[in-house]
Every structure is written in C-alpha cells, then in structure tokens.
C-alpha cells in the first residue's frame, strides 16, 4: 500500500489542465508564494508516509494473543489514528485540483491557496501528534 501511495503522487499533486502558469520569476507574488508553500507542505507530508507505515507495522507486531486488553486498546488506538492520518492525506491528494487561473479571479485563487495551506498544516500537526504517540508505545 505504501508503494501505491508513493507512486500515486510521484511529482506532486495533480494539476488542472486548464490552469495557466502563474507569474514567472515573481518571488513577491503572494499567489506564487502560497502555491509554493502548499506544494512544499505536500512534499513534506509525503516524506512522513514511510514513518507512518513503519510505525503501523511495528505496532501490529506488538499485538500478540497474550497482549493485555488495556495495552491492546492503546495499540489499536494508535493504529486507528495513523490510518486516519494516512486516509486524510490520500483524500486530500485525490480531491486536490489547482484553481483555473483563466476563470477564477486572483482573490479567489489566493483564498484557495490559503485554504489548502491551512488544511495541510492541520494534516502535518495530525501526522506529528499521531507519530509521536505511536513511537511512545513500547
């Protein structure tokens, strides 16, 4: 499944074919800056998919027939949280479409990039929290 997740997005999220290029070489362009930040956040989250997969594998190995119920609940809670983070990232990637720069006004595109940035910041926080909790299960 990890291989599928990594191959599903080899060079960033899918782009809308109707999206025209943003202003080139314009570091001061807020839209370009926001788009760059969103794509960088996506790339950072994709790098966390490997650790999420490894923690899920490690946690599953801790689930033995002799594992006490309280510990089993803790492990299963972490597994559920890691899967939810993974699912949320996959959902974001499957629904992500760049705004149509030919149809949408600039203000709407900037609002879109701000919204995507916030969504990915929340996902990053979720990934960090869930990985931290999973890594602390021994």
N, C-alpha and C. Protein backbone atom coordinates (compact mmCIF):
# COMPACT_ATOMS: atom_id res chain seq x y z
N UNK A 1 0.82 -1.19 0.00
CA UNK A 1 0.00 0.00 0.00
C UNK A 1 0.87 1.25 0.00
N UNK A 2 1.99 1.20 0.72
CA UNK A 2 2.88 2.35 0.73
C UNK A 2 3.40 2.62 -0.66
N UNK A 3 3.74 1.57 -1.38
CA UNK A 3 4.23 1.75 -2.74
C UNK A 3 3.17 2.43 -3.58
N UNK A 4 1.91 2.02 -3.42
CA UNK A 4 0.83 2.66 -4.14
C UNK A 4 0.71 4.12 -3.76
N UNK A 5 0.82 4.42 -2.47
CA UNK A 5 0.70 5.80 -2.02
C UNK A 5 1.83 6.65 -2.57
N UNK A 6 3.02 6.09 -2.64
CA UNK A 6 4.15 6.86 -3.12
C UNK A 6 4.12 7.00 -4.64
N UNK A 7 3.64 5.99 -5.34
CA UNK A 7 3.59 6.08 -6.79
C UNK A 7 2.39 6.89 -7.25
N UNK A 8 1.41 7.04 -6.39
CA UNK A 8 0.23 7.80 -6.78
C UNK A 8 0.55 9.28 -6.92
N UNK A 9 1.65 9.71 -6.36
CA UNK A 9 1.95 11.12 -6.35
C UNK A 9 3.45 11.34 -6.50
N UNK A 10 4.05 10.91 -7.62
CA UNK A 10 5.50 10.97 -7.75
C UNK A 10 6.06 12.37 -7.86
N UNK A 11 5.35 13.30 -8.45
CA UNK A 11 5.92 14.63 -8.65
C UNK A 11 4.98 15.72 -8.16
N UNK A 12 4.29 15.47 -7.09
CA UNK A 12 3.38 16.45 -6.55
C UNK A 12 1.95 16.12 -6.92
N UNK A 13 1.02 16.90 -6.40
CA UNK A 13 -0.39 16.65 -6.64
C UNK A 13 -0.75 16.88 -8.10
N UNK A 14 -1.87 16.29 -8.55
CA UNK A 14 -2.29 16.51 -9.92
C UNK A 14 -2.66 17.96 -10.15
N UNK A 15 -2.50 18.42 -11.35
CA UNK A 15 -2.84 19.80 -11.66
C UNK A 15 -3.97 19.83 -12.67
N UNK A 16 -4.73 20.87 -12.63
CA UNK A 16 -5.81 21.06 -13.57
C UNK A 16 -5.21 21.48 -14.91
N UNK A 17 -5.57 20.81 -15.97
CA UNK A 17 -5.01 21.10 -17.29
C UNK A 17 -5.35 22.51 -17.76
N UNK A 18 -6.40 23.09 -17.20
CA UNK A 18 -6.80 24.44 -17.61
C UNK A 18 -6.06 25.52 -16.84
N UNK A 19 -5.27 25.13 -15.87
CA UNK A 19 -4.58 26.13 -15.05
C UNK A 19 -3.43 26.73 -15.86
N UNK A 20 -3.49 28.00 -16.02
CA UNK A 20 -2.42 28.70 -16.73
C UNK A 20 -1.26 28.94 -15.78
N UNK A 21 -0.04 29.09 -16.27
CA UNK A 21 1.09 29.31 -15.39
C UNK A 21 0.94 30.61 -14.60
N UNK A 22 1.42 30.57 -13.38
CA UNK A 22 1.40 31.78 -12.56
C UNK A 22 2.53 32.68 -13.03
N UNK A 23 2.54 33.89 -12.55
CA UNK A 23 3.58 34.83 -12.94
C UNK A 23 4.95 34.24 -12.67
N UNK A 24 5.74 34.11 -13.71
CA UNK A 24 7.06 33.50 -13.58
C UNK A 24 8.04 34.47 -12.94
N UNK A 25 8.98 33.89 -12.20
CA UNK A 25 10.06 34.65 -11.56
C UNK A 25 9.55 35.80 -10.71
N UNK A 26 8.42 35.61 -10.09
CA UNK A 26 7.86 36.66 -9.25
C UNK A 26 7.81 36.17 -7.81
N UNK A 27 8.92 36.32 -7.12
CA UNK A 27 9.01 35.89 -5.73
C UNK A 27 8.02 36.66 -4.88
N UNK A 28 7.74 37.91 -5.24
CA UNK A 28 6.86 38.75 -4.42
C UNK A 28 5.38 38.48 -4.69
N UNK A 29 5.07 37.66 -5.66
CA UNK A 29 3.70 37.34 -5.98
C UNK A 29 3.12 36.45 -4.88
N UNK A 30 2.15 36.95 -4.11
CA UNK A 30 1.59 36.16 -2.99
C UNK A 30 1.00 34.83 -3.46
N UNK A 31 0.39 34.82 -4.62
CA UNK A 31 -0.20 33.58 -5.12
C UNK A 31 0.89 32.54 -5.38
N UNK A 32 1.97 32.95 -5.98
CA UNK A 32 3.09 32.04 -6.25
C UNK A 32 3.70 31.55 -4.94
N UNK A 33 3.85 32.45 -3.99
CA UNK A 33 4.41 32.06 -2.70
C UNK A 33 3.52 31.05 -1.99
N UNK A 34 2.21 31.28 -2.01
CA UNK A 34 1.28 30.35 -1.36
C UNK A 34 1.28 28.99 -2.06
N UNK A 35 1.28 29.00 -3.38
CA UNK A 35 1.30 27.74 -4.13
C UNK A 35 2.56 26.96 -3.80
N UNK A 36 3.69 27.65 -3.77
CA UNK A 36 4.97 27.00 -3.44
C UNK A 36 4.92 26.42 -2.03
N UNK A 37 4.34 27.16 -1.09
CA UNK A 37 4.23 26.68 0.30
C UNK A 37 3.33 25.45 0.37
N UNK A 38 2.23 25.44 -0.37
CA UNK A 38 1.31 24.30 -0.37
C UNK A 38 2.01 23.07 -0.94
N UNK A 39 2.68 23.22 -2.06
CA UNK A 39 3.35 22.08 -2.67
C UNK A 39 4.50 21.58 -1.80
N UNK A 40 5.19 22.48 -1.12
CA UNK A 40 6.26 22.07 -0.20
C UNK A 40 5.67 21.31 1.00
N UNK A 41 4.54 21.78 1.50
CA UNK A 41 3.88 21.09 2.62
C UNK A 41 3.44 19.69 2.18
N UNK A 42 2.92 19.59 0.98
CA UNK A 42 2.55 18.27 0.43
C UNK A 42 3.77 17.35 0.40
N UNK A 43 4.88 17.86 -0.12
CA UNK A 43 6.09 17.04 -0.23
C UNK A 43 6.58 16.60 1.14
N UNK A 44 6.52 17.49 2.12
CA UNK A 44 6.94 17.16 3.48
C UNK A 44 6.05 16.06 4.07
N UNK A 45 4.75 16.18 3.85
CA UNK A 45 3.83 15.15 4.35
C UNK A 45 4.08 13.81 3.66
N UNK A 46 4.38 13.84 2.39
CA UNK A 46 4.65 12.58 1.69
C UNK A 46 5.87 11.88 2.29
N UNK A 47 6.84 12.65 2.75
CA UNK A 47 8.02 12.06 3.39
C UNK A 47 7.66 11.38 4.72
N UNK A 48 6.56 11.77 5.32
CA UNK A 48 6.13 11.17 6.58
C UNK A 48 5.34 9.88 6.37
N UNK A 49 4.99 9.58 5.14
CA UNK A 49 4.22 8.36 4.88
C UNK A 49 5.03 7.11 5.21
N UNK A 50 6.32 7.13 4.96
CA UNK A 50 7.18 5.99 5.29
C UNK A 50 7.20 5.72 6.79
N UNK A 51 7.49 6.73 7.60
CA UNK A 51 7.45 6.51 9.06
C UNK A 51 6.07 6.07 9.56
N UNK A 52 5.01 6.58 8.97
CA UNK A 52 3.66 6.14 9.37
C UNK A 52 3.50 4.65 9.07
N UNK A 53 3.91 4.23 7.91
CA UNK A 53 3.81 2.82 7.54
C UNK A 53 4.66 1.96 8.47
N UNK A 54 5.88 2.40 8.76
CA UNK A 54 6.76 1.61 9.65
C UNK A 54 6.18 1.51 11.06
N UNK A 55 5.61 2.58 11.56
CA UNK A 55 5.01 2.54 12.90
C UNK A 55 3.80 1.62 12.92
N UNK A 56 3.01 1.66 11.87
CA UNK A 56 1.86 0.75 11.82
C UNK A 56 2.32 -0.70 11.82
N UNK A 57 3.36 -1.00 11.07
CA UNK A 57 3.91 -2.36 11.03
C UNK A 57 4.45 -2.76 12.40
N UNK A 58 5.18 -1.84 13.04
CA UNK A 58 5.75 -2.13 14.36
C UNK A 58 4.66 -2.37 15.39
N UNK A 59 3.63 -1.52 15.35
CA UNK A 59 2.54 -1.66 16.32
C UNK A 59 1.76 -2.96 16.12
N UNK A 60 1.53 -3.33 14.88
CA UNK A 60 0.83 -4.59 14.62
C UNK A 60 1.59 -5.78 15.20
N UNK A 61 2.93 -5.70 15.12
CA UNK A 61 3.76 -6.79 15.66
C UNK A 61 3.65 -6.89 17.17
N UNK A 62 3.24 -5.81 17.83
CA UNK A 62 3.07 -5.83 19.29
C UNK A 62 1.76 -6.48 19.72
N UNK A 63 0.85 -6.67 18.78
CA UNK A 63 -0.45 -7.27 19.09
C UNK A 63 -0.33 -8.79 19.08
N UNK A 64 -0.06 -9.33 20.24
CA UNK A 64 0.07 -10.79 20.41
C UNK A 64 -1.17 -11.32 21.12
N UNK A 65 -1.41 -12.61 21.03
CA UNK A 65 -2.56 -13.18 21.76
C UNK A 65 -2.48 -12.91 23.26
N UNK A 66 -1.28 -12.74 23.78
CA UNK A 66 -1.11 -12.51 25.23
C UNK A 66 -1.10 -11.03 25.60
N UNK A 67 -1.28 -10.15 24.64
CA UNK A 67 -1.26 -8.71 24.93
C UNK A 67 -2.45 -8.35 25.81
N UNK A 68 -2.21 -7.71 26.96
CA UNK A 68 -3.31 -7.33 27.85
C UNK A 68 -4.30 -6.39 27.13
N UNK A 69 -5.54 -6.43 27.55
CA UNK A 69 -6.59 -5.64 26.90
C UNK A 69 -6.29 -4.14 26.88
N UNK A 70 -5.81 -3.60 27.99
CA UNK A 70 -5.54 -2.16 28.05
C UNK A 70 -4.45 -1.78 27.04
N UNK A 71 -3.41 -2.59 26.96
CA UNK A 71 -2.34 -2.33 26.00
C UNK A 71 -2.84 -2.52 24.57
N UNK A 72 -3.68 -3.52 24.36
CA UNK A 72 -4.26 -3.77 23.04
C UNK A 72 -5.08 -2.55 22.60
N UNK A 73 -5.85 -1.98 23.51
CA UNK A 73 -6.63 -0.78 23.21
C UNK A 73 -5.72 0.39 22.83
N UNK A 74 -4.64 0.56 23.58
CA UNK A 74 -3.69 1.64 23.29
C UNK A 74 -3.09 1.45 21.90
N UNK A 75 -2.66 0.26 21.59
CA UNK A 75 -2.05 -0.03 20.29
C UNK A 75 -3.07 0.18 19.17
N UNK A 76 -4.26 -0.37 19.37
CA UNK A 76 -5.30 -0.21 18.34
C UNK A 76 -5.69 1.25 18.14
N UNK A 77 -5.69 2.02 19.23
CA UNK A 77 -5.97 3.45 19.11
C UNK A 77 -4.93 4.16 18.26
N UNK A 78 -3.67 3.81 18.48
CA UNK A 78 -2.60 4.40 17.67
C UNK A 78 -2.70 3.96 16.21
N UNK A 79 -3.00 2.69 16.00
CA UNK A 79 -3.16 2.19 14.63
C UNK A 79 -4.29 2.91 13.91
N UNK A 80 -5.39 3.10 14.62
CA UNK A 80 -6.53 3.80 14.03
C UNK A 80 -6.17 5.25 13.70
N UNK A 81 -5.46 5.91 14.61
CA UNK A 81 -5.07 7.31 14.39
C UNK A 81 -4.10 7.44 13.20
N UNK A 82 -3.14 6.52 13.11
CA UNK A 82 -2.20 6.56 11.99
C UNK A 82 -2.92 6.30 10.67
N UNK A 83 -3.86 5.36 10.67
CA UNK A 83 -4.62 5.08 9.45
C UNK A 83 -5.47 6.28 9.07
N UNK A 84 -6.05 6.95 10.05
CA UNK A 84 -6.88 8.12 9.77
C UNK A 84 -6.04 9.24 9.16
N UNK A 85 -4.81 9.43 9.65
CA UNK A 85 -3.93 10.44 9.09
C UNK A 85 -3.58 10.09 7.64
N UNK A 86 -3.25 8.84 7.41
CA UNK A 86 -2.94 8.36 6.07
C UNK A 86 -4.15 8.58 5.14
N UNK A 87 -5.32 8.19 5.60
CA UNK A 87 -6.54 8.36 4.80
C UNK A 87 -6.81 9.83 4.49
N UNK A 88 -6.59 10.70 5.47
CA UNK A 88 -6.83 12.13 5.25
C UNK A 88 -5.88 12.68 4.18
N UNK A 89 -4.64 12.24 4.19
CA UNK A 89 -3.68 12.68 3.18
C UNK A 89 -4.09 12.16 1.80
N UNK A 90 -4.48 10.90 1.74
CA UNK A 90 -4.92 10.33 0.46
C UNK A 90 -6.16 11.06 -0.06
N UNK A 91 -7.10 11.37 0.84
CA UNK A 91 -8.29 12.12 0.43
C UNK A 91 -7.91 13.48 -0.12
N UNK A 92 -6.99 14.17 0.56
CA UNK A 92 -6.56 15.48 0.08
C UNK A 92 -5.97 15.37 -1.32
N UNK A 93 -5.10 14.39 -1.51
CA UNK A 93 -4.45 14.25 -2.82
C UNK A 93 -5.46 13.91 -3.92
N UNK A 94 -6.46 13.10 -3.59
CA UNK A 94 -7.43 12.72 -4.61
C UNK A 94 -8.42 13.83 -4.94
N UNK A 95 -8.63 14.76 -4.03
CA UNK A 95 -9.59 15.83 -4.29
C UNK A 95 -8.90 17.14 -4.71
N UNK A 96 -7.60 17.21 -4.56
CA UNK A 96 -6.86 18.43 -4.88
C UNK A 96 -6.90 18.72 -6.38
N UNK A 97 -7.25 19.93 -6.72
CA UNK A 97 -7.19 20.42 -8.10
C UNK A 97 -6.76 21.88 -8.03
N UNK A 98 -5.78 22.21 -8.81
CA UNK A 98 -5.34 23.61 -8.83
C UNK A 98 -6.45 24.48 -9.41
N UNK A 99 -6.54 25.71 -8.95
CA UNK A 99 -7.60 26.59 -9.45
C UNK A 99 -7.35 26.96 -10.92
N UNK A 100 -8.42 27.18 -11.61
CA UNK A 100 -8.37 27.59 -13.01
C UNK A 100 -8.00 29.06 -13.07
N UNK A 101 -6.78 29.32 -13.47
CA UNK A 101 -6.30 30.71 -13.48
C UNK A 101 -6.94 31.53 -14.59
N UNK A 102 -7.61 30.87 -15.53
CA UNK A 102 -8.27 31.61 -16.61
C UNK A 102 -9.68 32.03 -16.21
N UNK A 103 -10.28 31.33 -15.25
CA UNK A 103 -11.67 31.59 -14.89
C UNK A 103 -11.83 32.28 -13.53
N UNK A 104 -11.00 31.91 -12.57
CA UNK A 104 -11.14 32.46 -11.22
C UNK A 104 -10.38 33.77 -11.07
N UNK A 105 -10.98 34.73 -10.38
CA UNK A 105 -10.24 35.95 -10.10
C UNK A 105 -9.09 35.67 -9.13
N UNK A 106 -8.11 36.51 -9.15
CA UNK A 106 -6.91 36.35 -8.33
C UNK A 106 -7.24 36.19 -6.85
N UNK A 107 -8.19 36.98 -6.34
CA UNK A 107 -8.55 36.91 -4.92
C UNK A 107 -9.07 35.52 -4.56
N UNK A 108 -9.84 34.93 -5.44
CA UNK A 108 -10.37 33.59 -5.19
C UNK A 108 -9.25 32.55 -5.20
N UNK A 109 -8.28 32.74 -6.08
CA UNK A 109 -7.15 31.80 -6.13
C UNK A 109 -6.29 31.92 -4.88
N UNK A 110 -6.06 33.13 -4.43
CA UNK A 110 -5.29 33.34 -3.20
C UNK A 110 -6.03 32.72 -2.02
N UNK A 111 -7.34 32.88 -1.98
CA UNK A 111 -8.14 32.27 -0.91
C UNK A 111 -8.03 30.74 -0.98
N UNK A 112 -8.06 30.19 -2.18
CA UNK A 112 -7.90 28.74 -2.35
C UNK A 112 -6.56 28.28 -1.79
N UNK A 113 -5.47 28.96 -2.14
CA UNK A 113 -4.14 28.56 -1.67
C UNK A 113 -4.04 28.70 -0.16
N UNK A 114 -4.63 29.73 0.40
CA UNK A 114 -4.63 29.89 1.86
C UNK A 114 -5.38 28.73 2.53
N UNK A 115 -6.51 28.35 1.95
CA UNK A 115 -7.29 27.24 2.49
C UNK A 115 -6.49 25.94 2.43
N UNK A 116 -5.84 25.69 1.30
CA UNK A 116 -5.04 24.47 1.16
C UNK A 116 -3.86 24.46 2.13
N UNK A 117 -3.26 25.60 2.33
CA UNK A 117 -2.14 25.72 3.28
C UNK A 117 -2.61 25.36 4.69
N UNK A 118 -3.76 25.87 5.08
CA UNK A 118 -4.32 25.57 6.41
C UNK A 118 -4.64 24.08 6.53
N UNK A 119 -5.24 23.51 5.51
CA UNK A 119 -5.56 22.08 5.54
C UNK A 119 -4.29 21.24 5.72
N UNK A 120 -3.25 21.58 4.99
CA UNK A 120 -2.01 20.80 5.09
C UNK A 120 -1.30 21.05 6.41
N UNK A 121 -1.40 22.24 6.96
CA UNK A 121 -0.84 22.49 8.30
C UNK A 121 -1.54 21.63 9.34
N UNK A 122 -2.85 21.50 9.21
CA UNK A 122 -3.60 20.63 10.14
C UNK A 122 -3.19 19.18 9.97
N UNK A 123 -3.03 18.76 8.72
CA UNK A 123 -2.59 17.38 8.47
C UNK A 123 -1.20 17.15 9.04
N UNK A 124 -0.32 18.12 8.88
CA UNK A 124 1.03 17.99 9.41
C UNK A 124 0.99 17.84 10.93
N UNK A 125 0.16 18.63 11.58
CA UNK A 125 0.02 18.54 13.03
C UNK A 125 -0.53 17.17 13.44
N UNK A 126 -1.51 16.68 12.69
CA UNK A 126 -2.08 15.36 12.96
C UNK A 126 -1.03 14.27 12.80
N UNK A 127 -0.27 14.34 11.71
CA UNK A 127 0.79 13.36 11.48
C UNK A 127 1.79 13.39 12.64
N UNK A 128 2.24 14.58 13.02
CA UNK A 128 3.24 14.71 14.07
C UNK A 128 2.73 14.14 15.39
N UNK A 129 1.50 14.49 15.75
CA UNK A 129 0.92 14.00 17.00
C UNK A 129 0.76 12.49 16.99
N UNK A 130 0.21 11.97 15.90
CA UNK A 130 -0.04 10.53 15.83
C UNK A 130 1.26 9.73 15.79
N UNK A 131 2.27 10.23 15.08
CA UNK A 131 3.56 9.54 15.07
C UNK A 131 4.21 9.59 16.44
N UNK A 132 4.14 10.73 17.12
CA UNK A 132 4.71 10.85 18.46
C UNK A 132 4.07 9.84 19.41
N UNK A 133 2.74 9.79 19.38
CA UNK A 133 2.04 8.85 20.27
C UNK A 133 2.37 7.40 19.94
N UNK A 134 2.44 7.08 18.66
CA UNK A 134 2.75 5.71 18.26
C UNK A 134 4.16 5.33 18.67
N UNK A 135 5.10 6.24 18.50
CA UNK A 135 6.51 5.95 18.83
C UNK A 135 6.71 5.74 20.33
N UNK A 136 5.80 6.26 21.13
CA UNK A 136 5.91 6.10 22.56
C UNK A 136 5.25 4.83 23.10
N UNK A 137 4.70 4.03 22.21
CA UNK A 137 4.15 2.74 22.62
C UNK A 137 5.28 1.74 22.52
N UNK A 138 5.62 1.14 23.64
CA UNK A 138 6.71 0.15 23.67
C UNK A 138 6.19 -1.21 24.04
